[in-house]
CSV table of C-alpha atoms in Angstrom, one decimal:
chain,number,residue,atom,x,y,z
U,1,UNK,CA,-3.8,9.2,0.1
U,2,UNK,CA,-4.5,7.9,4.0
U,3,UNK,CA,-3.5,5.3,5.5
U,4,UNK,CA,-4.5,4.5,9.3
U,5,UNK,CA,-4.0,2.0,11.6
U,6,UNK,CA,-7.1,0.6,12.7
U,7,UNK,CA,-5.8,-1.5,15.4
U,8,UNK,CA,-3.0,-4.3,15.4
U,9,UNK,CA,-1.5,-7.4,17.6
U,10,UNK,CA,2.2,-6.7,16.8
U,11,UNK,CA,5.3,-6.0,18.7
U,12,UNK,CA,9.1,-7.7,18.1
U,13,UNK,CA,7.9,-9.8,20.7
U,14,UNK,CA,5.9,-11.7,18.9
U,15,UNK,CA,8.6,-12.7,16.3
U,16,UNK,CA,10.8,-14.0,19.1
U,17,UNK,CA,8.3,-16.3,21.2
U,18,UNK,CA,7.3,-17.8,17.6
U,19,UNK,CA,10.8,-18.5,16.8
U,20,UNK,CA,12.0,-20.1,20.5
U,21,UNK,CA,9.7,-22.6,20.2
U,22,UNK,CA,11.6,-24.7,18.3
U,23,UNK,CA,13.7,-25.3,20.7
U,24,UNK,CA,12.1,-24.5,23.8
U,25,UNK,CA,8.5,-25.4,23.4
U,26,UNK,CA,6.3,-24.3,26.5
U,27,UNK,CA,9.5,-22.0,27.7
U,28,UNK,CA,9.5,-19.7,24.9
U,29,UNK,CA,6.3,-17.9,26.3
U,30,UNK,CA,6.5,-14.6,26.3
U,31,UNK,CA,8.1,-13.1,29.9
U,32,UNK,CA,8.6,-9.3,29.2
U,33,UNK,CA,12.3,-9.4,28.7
U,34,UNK,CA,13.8,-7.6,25.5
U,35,UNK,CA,17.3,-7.3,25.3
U,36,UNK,CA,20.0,-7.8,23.2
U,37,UNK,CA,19.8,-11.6,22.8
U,38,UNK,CA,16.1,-11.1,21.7
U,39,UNK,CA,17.7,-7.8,19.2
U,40,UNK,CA,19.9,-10.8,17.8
U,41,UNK,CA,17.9,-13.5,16.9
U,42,UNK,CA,15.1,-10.9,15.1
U,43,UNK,CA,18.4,-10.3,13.5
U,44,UNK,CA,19.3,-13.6,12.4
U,45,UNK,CA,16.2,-14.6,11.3
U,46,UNK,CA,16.0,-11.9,8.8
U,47,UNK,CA,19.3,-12.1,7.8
U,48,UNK,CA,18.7,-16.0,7.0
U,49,UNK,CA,15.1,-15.6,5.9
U,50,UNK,CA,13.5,-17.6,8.4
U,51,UNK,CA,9.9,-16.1,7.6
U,52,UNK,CA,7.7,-17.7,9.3
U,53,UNK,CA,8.4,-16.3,13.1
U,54,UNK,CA,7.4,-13.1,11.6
U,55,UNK,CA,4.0,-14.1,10.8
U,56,UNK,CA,2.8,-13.8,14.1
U,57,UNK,CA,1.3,-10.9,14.4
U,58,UNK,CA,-1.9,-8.7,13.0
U,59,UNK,CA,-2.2,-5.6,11.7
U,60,UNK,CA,-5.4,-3.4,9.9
U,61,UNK,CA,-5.0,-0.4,8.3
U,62,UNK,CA,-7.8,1.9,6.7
U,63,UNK,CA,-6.6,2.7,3.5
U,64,UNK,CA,-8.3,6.0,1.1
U,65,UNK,CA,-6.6,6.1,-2.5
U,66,UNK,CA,-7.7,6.5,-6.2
U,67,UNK,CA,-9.5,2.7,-7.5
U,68,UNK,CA,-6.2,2.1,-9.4
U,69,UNK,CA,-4.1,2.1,-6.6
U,70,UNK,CA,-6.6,0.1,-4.4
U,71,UNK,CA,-6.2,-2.8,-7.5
U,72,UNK,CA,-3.0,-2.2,-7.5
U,73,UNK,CA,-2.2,-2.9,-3.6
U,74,UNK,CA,-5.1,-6.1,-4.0
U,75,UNK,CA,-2.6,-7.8,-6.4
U,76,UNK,CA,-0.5,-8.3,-3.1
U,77,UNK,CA,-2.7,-12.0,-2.2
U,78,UNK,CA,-0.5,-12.2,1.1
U,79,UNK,CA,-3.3,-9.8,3.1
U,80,UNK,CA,-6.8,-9.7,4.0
U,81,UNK,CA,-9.1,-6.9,2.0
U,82,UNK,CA,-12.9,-5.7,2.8
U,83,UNK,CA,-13.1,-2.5,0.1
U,84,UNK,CA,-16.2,0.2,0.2
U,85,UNK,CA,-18.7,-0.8,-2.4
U,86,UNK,CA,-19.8,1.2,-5.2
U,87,UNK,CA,-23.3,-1.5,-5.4
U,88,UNK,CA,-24.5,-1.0,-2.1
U,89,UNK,CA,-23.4,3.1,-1.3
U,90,UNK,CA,-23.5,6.4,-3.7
U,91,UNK,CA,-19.6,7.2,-4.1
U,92,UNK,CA,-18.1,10.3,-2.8
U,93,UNK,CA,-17.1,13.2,-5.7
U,94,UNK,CA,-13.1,12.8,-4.7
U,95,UNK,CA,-11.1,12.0,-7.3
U,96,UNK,CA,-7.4,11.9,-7.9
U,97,UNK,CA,-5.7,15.0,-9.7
U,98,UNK,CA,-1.6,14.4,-9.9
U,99,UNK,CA,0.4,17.3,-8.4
U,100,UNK,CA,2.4,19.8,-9.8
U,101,UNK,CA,5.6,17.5,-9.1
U,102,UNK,CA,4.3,14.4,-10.8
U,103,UNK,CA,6.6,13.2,-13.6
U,104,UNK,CA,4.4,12.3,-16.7
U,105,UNK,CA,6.6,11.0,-19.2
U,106,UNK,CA,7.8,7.6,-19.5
U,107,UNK,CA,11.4,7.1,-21.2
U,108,UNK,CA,12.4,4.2,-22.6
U,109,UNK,CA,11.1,-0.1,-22.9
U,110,UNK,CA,9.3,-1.2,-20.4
U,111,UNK,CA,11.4,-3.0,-17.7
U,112,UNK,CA,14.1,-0.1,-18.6
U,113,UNK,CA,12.3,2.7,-18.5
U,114,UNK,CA,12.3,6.3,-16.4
U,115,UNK,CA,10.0,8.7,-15.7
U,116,UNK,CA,10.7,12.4,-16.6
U,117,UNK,CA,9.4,15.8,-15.4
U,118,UNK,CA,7.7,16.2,-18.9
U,119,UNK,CA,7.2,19.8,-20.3
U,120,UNK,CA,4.5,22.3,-18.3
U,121,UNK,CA,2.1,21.8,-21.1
U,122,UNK,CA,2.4,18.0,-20.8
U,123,UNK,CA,1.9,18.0,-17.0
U,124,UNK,CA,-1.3,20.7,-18.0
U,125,UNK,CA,-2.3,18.4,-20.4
U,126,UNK,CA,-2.6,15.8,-18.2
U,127,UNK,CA,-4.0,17.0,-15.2
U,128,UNK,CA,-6.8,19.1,-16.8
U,129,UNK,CA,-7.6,16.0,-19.3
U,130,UNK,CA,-8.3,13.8,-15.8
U,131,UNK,CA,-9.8,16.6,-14.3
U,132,UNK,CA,-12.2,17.1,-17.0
U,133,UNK,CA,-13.0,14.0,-17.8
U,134,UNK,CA,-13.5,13.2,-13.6
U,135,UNK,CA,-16.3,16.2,-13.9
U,136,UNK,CA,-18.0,14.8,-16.9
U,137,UNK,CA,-17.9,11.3,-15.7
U,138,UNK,CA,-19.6,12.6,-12.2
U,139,UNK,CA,-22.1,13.8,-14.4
U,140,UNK,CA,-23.4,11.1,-16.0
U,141,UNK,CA,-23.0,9.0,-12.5
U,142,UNK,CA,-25.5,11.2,-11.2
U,143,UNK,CA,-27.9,11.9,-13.7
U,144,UNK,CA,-28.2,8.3,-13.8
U,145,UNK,CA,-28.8,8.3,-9.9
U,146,UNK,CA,-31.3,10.5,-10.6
U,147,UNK,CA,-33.2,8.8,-12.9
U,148,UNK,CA,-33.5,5.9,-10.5
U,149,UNK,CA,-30.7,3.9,-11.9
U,150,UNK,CA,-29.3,1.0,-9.8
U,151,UNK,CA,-25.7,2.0,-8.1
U,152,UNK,CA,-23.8,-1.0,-9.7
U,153,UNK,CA,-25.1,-0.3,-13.0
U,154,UNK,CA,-24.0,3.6,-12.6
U,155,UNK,CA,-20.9,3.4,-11.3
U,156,UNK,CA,-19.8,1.5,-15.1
U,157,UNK,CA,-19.1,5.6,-15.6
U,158,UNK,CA,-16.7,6.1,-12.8
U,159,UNK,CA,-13.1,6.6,-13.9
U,160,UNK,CA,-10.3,4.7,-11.8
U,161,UNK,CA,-9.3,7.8,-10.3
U,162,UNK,CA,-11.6,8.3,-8.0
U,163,UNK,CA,-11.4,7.4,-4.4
U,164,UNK,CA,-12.2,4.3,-2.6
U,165,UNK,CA,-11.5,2.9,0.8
U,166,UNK,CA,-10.3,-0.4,2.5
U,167,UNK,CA,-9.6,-2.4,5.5
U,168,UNK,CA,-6.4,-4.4,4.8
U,169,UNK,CA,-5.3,-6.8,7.8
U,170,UNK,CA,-1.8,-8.8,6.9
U,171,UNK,CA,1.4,-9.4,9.1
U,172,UNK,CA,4.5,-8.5,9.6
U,173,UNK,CA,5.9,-11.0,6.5
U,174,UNK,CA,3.4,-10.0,4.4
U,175,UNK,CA,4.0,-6.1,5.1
U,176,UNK,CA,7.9,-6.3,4.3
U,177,UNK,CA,7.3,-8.0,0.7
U,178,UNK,CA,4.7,-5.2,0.4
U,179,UNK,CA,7.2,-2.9,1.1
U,180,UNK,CA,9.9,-4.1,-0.8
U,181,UNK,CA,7.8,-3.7,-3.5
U,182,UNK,CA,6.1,-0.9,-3.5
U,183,UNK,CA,9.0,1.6,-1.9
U,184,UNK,CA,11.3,3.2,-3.9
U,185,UNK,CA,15.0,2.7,-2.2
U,186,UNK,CA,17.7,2.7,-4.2
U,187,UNK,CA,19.9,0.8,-1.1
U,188,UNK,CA,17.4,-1.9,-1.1
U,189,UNK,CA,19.7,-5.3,-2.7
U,190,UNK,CA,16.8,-5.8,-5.3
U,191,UNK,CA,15.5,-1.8,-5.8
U,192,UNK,CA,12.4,-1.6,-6.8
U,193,UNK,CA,10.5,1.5,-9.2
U,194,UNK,CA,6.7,1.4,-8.3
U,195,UNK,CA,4.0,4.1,-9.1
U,196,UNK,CA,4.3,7.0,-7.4
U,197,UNK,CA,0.9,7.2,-6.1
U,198,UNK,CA,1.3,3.3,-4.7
U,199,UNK,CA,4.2,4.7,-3.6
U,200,UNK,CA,2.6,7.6,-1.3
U,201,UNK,CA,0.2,4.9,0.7
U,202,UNK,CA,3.4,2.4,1.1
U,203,UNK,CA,5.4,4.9,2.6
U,204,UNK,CA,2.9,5.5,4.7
U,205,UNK,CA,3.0,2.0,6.0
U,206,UNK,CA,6.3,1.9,6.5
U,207,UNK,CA,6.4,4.4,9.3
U,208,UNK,CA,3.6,2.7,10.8
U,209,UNK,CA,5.5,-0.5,11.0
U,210,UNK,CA,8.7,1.6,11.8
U,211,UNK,CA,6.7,2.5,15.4
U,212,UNK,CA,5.2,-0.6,16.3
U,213,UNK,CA,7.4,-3.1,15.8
U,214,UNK,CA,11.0,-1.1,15.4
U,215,UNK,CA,13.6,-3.9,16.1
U,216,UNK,CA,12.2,-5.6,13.6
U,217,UNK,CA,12.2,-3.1,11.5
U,218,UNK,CA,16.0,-1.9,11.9
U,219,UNK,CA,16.9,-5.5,10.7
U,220,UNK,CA,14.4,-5.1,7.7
U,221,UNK,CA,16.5,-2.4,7.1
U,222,UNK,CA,20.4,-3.4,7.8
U,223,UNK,CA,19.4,-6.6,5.4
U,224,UNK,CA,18.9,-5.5,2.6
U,225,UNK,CA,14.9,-4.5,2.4
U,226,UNK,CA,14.3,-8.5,1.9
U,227,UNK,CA,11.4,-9.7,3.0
U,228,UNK,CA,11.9,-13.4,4.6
């Protein structure tokens, strides 16, 4: 899994001139001073949920993952998505194998349920299953390449685990309820159990927004992992 940050228009900044104009219109322009005043009100605002101050700002990432965690990040309708296409370009022989450390069992109903370790011939089982059925699927991708075949009629073969890419452009708002989905953090107020491999690209994220916007962050943090 990559993710990259393509370029962005964010920094705590933002989230404080946004939020001074309420109440001081042409004087909340940004000046360059950041103290602890400015710390405080980022604090407030998240601790109240007063969201929309942190819309005001841009990020893009280049995401590479397996198809089903691309569809599974494009059910989050709070972002902006351009995804490489299979109709247009001959896909790439990269597909998703789960590592050695991937639990494969699920225990229990869903909505209550864990995920286990599983035996070594389960997790063999598994992993040579999607390998194998990756290599066969390949197979028929390109034979029907080869006998002049039309990409988006082709790619019908493909499995969902292999790789695709993305620009994804959202905000700061939009990037904690991502987040507080799609983390695993047992000190978050409403904890949250997402698929592991969703789960590799968010983290991901998260250190990226850690770095560029940081006070904000540290109250995203002390507040619970809501987003406002």
């Amino acid at each position: 899994m990559t993710v990259q940050l393509v370029k962005h228009s964010a920094a705590d900044e933002d989230v404080v001139f946004a939020a001074r104009v309420s109440t001081k219109g042409a004087e909340s322009l940004p000046t360059g001073t950041f103290g602890p005043a400015e710390k405080g009100l980022i604090n407030f605002l998240m601790r109240d949920r007063h969201g929309s101050p942190f819309e005001h700002n841009s990020m893009t990432l280049y995401v590479e993952a397996p198809i089903f965690v691309l569809r599974e990040w494009q059910r989050h309708r709070v972002a902006s998505y351009n995804e490489e296409s299979a109709r247009y370009r001959e896909l790439k022989p990269v597909f998703y194998l789960p590592a050695d450390d991937r639990k494969v069992v699920q225990v229990g109903r869903p909505g209550r349920y864990t995920f286990e370790p599983g035996t070594r011939m389960q997790r063999y089982t598994a992993r040579r299953s999607i390998e194998m059925s990756a290599y066969e699927a390949w197979a028929y991708y390109r034979e029907m390449l080869g006998e002049g075949i039309a990409r988006e009629v082709a790619r019908s073969v493909l499995p969902v685990s292999i790789y695709s890419s993305m620009y994804v452009t959202l905000n700061a708002r939009s990037l904690m309820h991502f987040l507080s989905l799609r983390t695993e953090e047992e000190a978050a107020r409403f904890p949250s159990h997402p698929q592991r491999e969703i789960a590799m690209c968010a983290e991901q994220v998260e250190a990226i927004f850690a770095e560029l916007m940081p006070v904000t962050y540290a109250a995203f943090q002390a507040n619970g992992r809501v987003a406002p």
